[in-house]
Coordinates of C-alpha atoms in Angstrom, one line a residue:
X5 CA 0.0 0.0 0.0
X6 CA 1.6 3.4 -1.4
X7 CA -1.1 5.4 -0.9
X8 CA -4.8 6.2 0.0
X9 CA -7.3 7.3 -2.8
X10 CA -11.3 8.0 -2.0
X11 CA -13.1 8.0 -5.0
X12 CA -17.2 8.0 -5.1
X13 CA -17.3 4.7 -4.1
X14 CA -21.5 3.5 -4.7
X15 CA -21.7 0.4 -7.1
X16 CA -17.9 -0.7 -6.7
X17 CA -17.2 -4.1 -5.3
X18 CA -13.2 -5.3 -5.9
X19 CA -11.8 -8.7 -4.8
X20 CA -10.1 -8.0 -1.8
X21 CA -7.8 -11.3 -3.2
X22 CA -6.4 -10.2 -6.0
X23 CA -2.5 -9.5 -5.6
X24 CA -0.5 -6.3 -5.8
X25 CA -4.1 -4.2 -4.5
X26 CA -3.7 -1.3 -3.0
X27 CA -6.8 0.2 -2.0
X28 CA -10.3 -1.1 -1.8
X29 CA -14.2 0.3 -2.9
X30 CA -16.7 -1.7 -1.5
X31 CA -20.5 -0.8 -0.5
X32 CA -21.4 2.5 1.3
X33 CA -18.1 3.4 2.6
X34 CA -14.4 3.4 1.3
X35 CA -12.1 0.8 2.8
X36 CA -8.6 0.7 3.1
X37 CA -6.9 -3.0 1.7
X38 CA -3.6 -3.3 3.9
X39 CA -1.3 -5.0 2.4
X40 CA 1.1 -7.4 4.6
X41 CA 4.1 -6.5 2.8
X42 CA 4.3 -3.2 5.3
X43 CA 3.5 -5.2 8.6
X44 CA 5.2 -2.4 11.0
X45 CA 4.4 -0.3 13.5
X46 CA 5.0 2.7 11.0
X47 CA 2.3 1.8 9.2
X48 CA -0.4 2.4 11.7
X49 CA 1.2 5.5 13.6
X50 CA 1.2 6.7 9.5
X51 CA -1.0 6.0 6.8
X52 CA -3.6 4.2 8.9
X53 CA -4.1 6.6 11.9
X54 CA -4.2 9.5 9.2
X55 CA -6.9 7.7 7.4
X56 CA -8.7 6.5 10.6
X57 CA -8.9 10.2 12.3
X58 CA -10.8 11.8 8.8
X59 CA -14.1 12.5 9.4
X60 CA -16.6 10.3 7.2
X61 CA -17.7 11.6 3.5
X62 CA -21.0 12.1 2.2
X63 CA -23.8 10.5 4.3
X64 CA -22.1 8.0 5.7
X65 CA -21.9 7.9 9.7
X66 CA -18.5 6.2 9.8
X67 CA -15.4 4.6 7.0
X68 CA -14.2 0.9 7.5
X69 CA -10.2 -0.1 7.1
X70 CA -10.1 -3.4 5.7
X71 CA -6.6 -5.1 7.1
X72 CA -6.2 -8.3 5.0
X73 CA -3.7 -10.8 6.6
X74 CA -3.7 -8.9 9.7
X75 CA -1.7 -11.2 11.9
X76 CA 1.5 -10.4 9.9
X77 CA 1.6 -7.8 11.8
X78 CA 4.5 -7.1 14.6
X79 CA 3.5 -7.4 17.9
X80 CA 4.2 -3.0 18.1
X81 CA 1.9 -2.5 15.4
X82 CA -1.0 -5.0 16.8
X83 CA -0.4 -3.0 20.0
X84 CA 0.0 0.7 18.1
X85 CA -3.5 -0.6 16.2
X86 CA -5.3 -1.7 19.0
X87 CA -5.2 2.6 20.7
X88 CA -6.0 3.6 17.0
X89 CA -9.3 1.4 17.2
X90 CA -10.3 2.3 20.9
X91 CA -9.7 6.4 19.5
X92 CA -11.5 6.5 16.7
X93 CA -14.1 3.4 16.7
X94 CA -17.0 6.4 16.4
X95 CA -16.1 7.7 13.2
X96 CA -14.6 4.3 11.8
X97 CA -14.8 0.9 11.7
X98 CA -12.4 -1.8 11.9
X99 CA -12.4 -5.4 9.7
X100 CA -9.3 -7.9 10.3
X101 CA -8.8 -10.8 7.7
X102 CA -6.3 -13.5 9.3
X103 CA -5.2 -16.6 8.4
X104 CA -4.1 -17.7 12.4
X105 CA -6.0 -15.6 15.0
X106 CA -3.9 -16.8 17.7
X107 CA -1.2 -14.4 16.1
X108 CA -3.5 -11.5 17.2
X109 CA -2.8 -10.3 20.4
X110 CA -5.9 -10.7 23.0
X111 CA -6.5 -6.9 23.3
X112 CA -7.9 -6.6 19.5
X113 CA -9.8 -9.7 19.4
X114 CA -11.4 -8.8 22.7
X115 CA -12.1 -5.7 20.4
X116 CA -13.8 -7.4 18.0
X117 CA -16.7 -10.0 17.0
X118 CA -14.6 -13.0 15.3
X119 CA -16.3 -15.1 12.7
X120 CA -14.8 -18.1 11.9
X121 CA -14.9 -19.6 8.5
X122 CA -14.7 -23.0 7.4
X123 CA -12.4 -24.5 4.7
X124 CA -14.6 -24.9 1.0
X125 CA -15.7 -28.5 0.1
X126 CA -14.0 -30.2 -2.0
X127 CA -16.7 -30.5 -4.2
X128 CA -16.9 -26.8 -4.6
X129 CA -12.8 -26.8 -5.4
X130 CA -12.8 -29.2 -8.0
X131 CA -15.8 -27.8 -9.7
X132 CA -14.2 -24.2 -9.9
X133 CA -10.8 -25.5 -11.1
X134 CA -12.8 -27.5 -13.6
X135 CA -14.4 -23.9 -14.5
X136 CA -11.3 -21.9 -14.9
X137 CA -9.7 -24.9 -16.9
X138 CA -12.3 -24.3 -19.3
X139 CA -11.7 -21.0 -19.6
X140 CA -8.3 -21.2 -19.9
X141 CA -8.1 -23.7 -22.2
X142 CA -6.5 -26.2 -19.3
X143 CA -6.4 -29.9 -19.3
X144 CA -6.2 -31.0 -16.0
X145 CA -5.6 -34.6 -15.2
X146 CA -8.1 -36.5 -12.4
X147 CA -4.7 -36.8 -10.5
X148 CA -4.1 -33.0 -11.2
X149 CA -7.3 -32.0 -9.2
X150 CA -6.9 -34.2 -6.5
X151 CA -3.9 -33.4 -5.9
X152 CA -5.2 -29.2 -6.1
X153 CA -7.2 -30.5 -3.0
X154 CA -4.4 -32.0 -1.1
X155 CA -1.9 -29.0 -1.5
X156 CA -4.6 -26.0 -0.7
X157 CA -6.5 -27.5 2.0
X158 CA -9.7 -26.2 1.8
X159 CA -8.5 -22.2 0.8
X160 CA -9.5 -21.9 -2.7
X161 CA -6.9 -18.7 -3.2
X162 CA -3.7 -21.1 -2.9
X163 CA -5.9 -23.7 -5.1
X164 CA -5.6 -21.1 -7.8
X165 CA -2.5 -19.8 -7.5
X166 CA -1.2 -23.2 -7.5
X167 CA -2.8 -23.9 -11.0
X168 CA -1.9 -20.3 -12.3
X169 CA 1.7 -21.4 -11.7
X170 CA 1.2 -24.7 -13.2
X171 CA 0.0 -22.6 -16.0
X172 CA 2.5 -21.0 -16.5
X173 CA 4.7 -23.8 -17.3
X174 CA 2.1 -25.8 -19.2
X175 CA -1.6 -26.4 -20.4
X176 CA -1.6 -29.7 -19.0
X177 CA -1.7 -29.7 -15.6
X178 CA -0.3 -33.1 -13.8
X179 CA -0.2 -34.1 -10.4
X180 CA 3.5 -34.5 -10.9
X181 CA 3.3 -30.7 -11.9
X182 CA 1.8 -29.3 -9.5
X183 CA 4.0 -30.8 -6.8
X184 CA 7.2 -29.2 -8.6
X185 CA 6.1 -26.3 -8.6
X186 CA 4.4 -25.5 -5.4
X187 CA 6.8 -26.4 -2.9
X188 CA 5.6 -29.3 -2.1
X189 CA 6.9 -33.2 -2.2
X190 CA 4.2 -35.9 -2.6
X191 CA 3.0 -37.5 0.3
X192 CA 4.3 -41.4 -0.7
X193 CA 8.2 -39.4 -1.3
X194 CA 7.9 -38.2 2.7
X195 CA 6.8 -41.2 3.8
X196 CA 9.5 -43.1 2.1
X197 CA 12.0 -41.0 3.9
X198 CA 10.3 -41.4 7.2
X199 CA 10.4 -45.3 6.8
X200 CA 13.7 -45.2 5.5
X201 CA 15.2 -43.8 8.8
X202 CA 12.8 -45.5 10.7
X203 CA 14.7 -49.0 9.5
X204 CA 18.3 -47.1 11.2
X205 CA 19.6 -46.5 7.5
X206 CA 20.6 -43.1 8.3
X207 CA 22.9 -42.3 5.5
X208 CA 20.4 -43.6 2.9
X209 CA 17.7 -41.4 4.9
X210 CA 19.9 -38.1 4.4
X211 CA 20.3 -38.6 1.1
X212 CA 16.7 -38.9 0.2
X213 CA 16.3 -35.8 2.4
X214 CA 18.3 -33.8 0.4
X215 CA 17.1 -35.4 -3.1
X216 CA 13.7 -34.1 -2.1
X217 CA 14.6 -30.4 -1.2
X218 CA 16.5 -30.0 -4.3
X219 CA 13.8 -32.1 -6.8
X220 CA 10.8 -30.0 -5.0
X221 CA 12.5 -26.8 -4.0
X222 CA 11.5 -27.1 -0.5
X223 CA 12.6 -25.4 2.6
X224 CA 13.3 -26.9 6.0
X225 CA 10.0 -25.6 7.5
X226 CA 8.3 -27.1 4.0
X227 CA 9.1 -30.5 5.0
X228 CA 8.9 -30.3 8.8
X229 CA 5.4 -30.1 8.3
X230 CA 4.7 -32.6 5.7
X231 CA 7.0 -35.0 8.0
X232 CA 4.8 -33.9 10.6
X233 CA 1.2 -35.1 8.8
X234 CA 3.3 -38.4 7.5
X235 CA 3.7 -39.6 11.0
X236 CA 0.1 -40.5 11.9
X237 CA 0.0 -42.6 8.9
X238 CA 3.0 -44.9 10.0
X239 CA 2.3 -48.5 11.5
X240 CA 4.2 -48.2 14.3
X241 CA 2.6 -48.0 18.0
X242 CA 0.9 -44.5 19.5
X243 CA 3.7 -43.8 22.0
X244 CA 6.4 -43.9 19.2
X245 CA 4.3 -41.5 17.5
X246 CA 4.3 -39.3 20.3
X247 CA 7.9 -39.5 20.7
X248 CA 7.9 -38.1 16.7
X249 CA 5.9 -35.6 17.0
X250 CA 7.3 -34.3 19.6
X251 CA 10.7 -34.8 18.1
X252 CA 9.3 -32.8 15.2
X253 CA 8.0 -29.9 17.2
X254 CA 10.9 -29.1 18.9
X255 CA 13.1 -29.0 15.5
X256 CA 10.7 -26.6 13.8
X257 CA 11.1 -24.5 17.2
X258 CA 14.7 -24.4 16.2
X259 CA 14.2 -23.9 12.3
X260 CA 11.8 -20.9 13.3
X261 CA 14.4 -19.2 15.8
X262 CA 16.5 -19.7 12.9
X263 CA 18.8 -22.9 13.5
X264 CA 20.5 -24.3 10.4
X265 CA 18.2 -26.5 8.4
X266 CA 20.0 -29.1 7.5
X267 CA 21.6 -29.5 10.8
X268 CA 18.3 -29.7 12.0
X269 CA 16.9 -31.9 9.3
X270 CA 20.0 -34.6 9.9
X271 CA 19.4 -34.1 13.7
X272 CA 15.5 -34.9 13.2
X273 CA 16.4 -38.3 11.2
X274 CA 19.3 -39.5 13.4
X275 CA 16.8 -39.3 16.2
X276 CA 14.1 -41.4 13.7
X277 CA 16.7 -44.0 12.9
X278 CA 17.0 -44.6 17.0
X279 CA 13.7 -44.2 17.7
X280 CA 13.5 -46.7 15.0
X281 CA 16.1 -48.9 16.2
X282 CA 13.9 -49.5 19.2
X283 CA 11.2 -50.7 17.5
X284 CA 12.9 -54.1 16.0

């Protein structure tokens, strides 16, 4: 967001999705679209408070600032919001979009009535990828749009940004595709590796560590977490599974706080291989 623009605002509805936006019409009052690339406390004492403290145009009894992805916001600027919405709540209203609202501090959601939304249906992903295939002039494989499902999750923006970059490297889209280039390894190449150290072959293990962050461009956090959803698939007993997950948690701690990753990485699968060790 460079800038703050009020324009007569009545019949204009935008996407508050779409990329690179920096200001927002919606309804019967302007609304600011904060984007989280300026997630300091600069921008609220600035461009937000300035905006905020205006008195309303027109008819209108009060504006509303539309922060999308909120809790990418520093702890000083949640803090430096939270006055700015107790000072001028009579003249203008607040709206928070966040993808983890236990990374907004307790003063603002006290602040504020939360709804909650549930992930789309999977029915209602695949039949808008099949939509925008046909637009596009996509062929997308039955493995393709399964595979759409398992990467986004339920959030239909990362569904289609994942096929727009697919796209981008060709009309037909693959399962094989889509995993290469969204930063993410298939689920039967993670378990492999889990099993793998799980047998005490570390050095085997390692290697197909590393063959999967190069082949998949992934980052340590990137596979922490898939090795994380891989472990309740494994047929070994609940209190080694446990002892994984627990294992797994505390070495994403570390990658967070900024640990080496492949340290890290070897240190999780030397502790799989004797964890594994036990099991025979």
């Amino acid at each position: 967001m460079r800038d703050i623009h009020i324009k007569n605002y009545e019949g204009y509805v935008y996407d508050v999705a779409v990329p690179v936006s920096e200001s927002f019409f919606g309804g019967t009052a302007p609304v600011l679209l904060h984007n989280s690339d300026e997630r300091g406390i600069g921008i609220i004492r600035g461009k937000i408070k300035d905006f905020a403290r205006t008195s309303p145009i027109g008819k209108s009894q009060f504006k509303i600032i539309f922060l999308d992805e909120a809790d990418s916001l520093t702890n000083d600027a949640q803090a430096a919001l939270r006055r700015t919405i107790e000072k001028y709540s009579h003249i203008c209203r607040f709206i928070l979009s966040v993808n983890y609202s236990s990374k907004v501090i307790e003063p603002i959601q006290s602040r504020c009535t939360v709804f909650r939304f549930s992930p789309i249906k999977e029915d209602d992903i695949k039949k808008y990828m099949r939509k925008i295939a046909q637009k596009e002039k996509l062929e997308i494989t039955q493995d393709g749009l399964e595979t759409l499902i398992f990467i986004s999750k339920g959030d239909m923006r990362k569904a289609i940004n994942v096929l727009q970059v697919g796209a981008s490297i060709s009309k037909k889209i693959t399962a094989q595709l889509l995993y290469e280039t969204s930063a993410t390894a298939k689920p039967e190449d993670v378990k492999n590796l889990i099993n793998t150290a799980l047998t005490g072959n570390f050095m085997a293990a390692r290697n197909q560590l590393y063959d999967l962050l190069i082949k998949y461009g992934l980052s340590g956090e990137d596979i922490i977490k898939q090795i994380h959803q891989s472990i309740f698939d494994l047929s070994i007993p609940d209190e080694s599974k446990i002892k994984l997950i627990e294992k797994t948690g505390e070495i994403e701690f570390r990658l967070v706080e900024g640990s080496s990753e492949h340290v890290q990485l070897e240190a999780l699968l030397a502790y799989f291989a004797l964890e594994g060790n036990k099991l025979r």
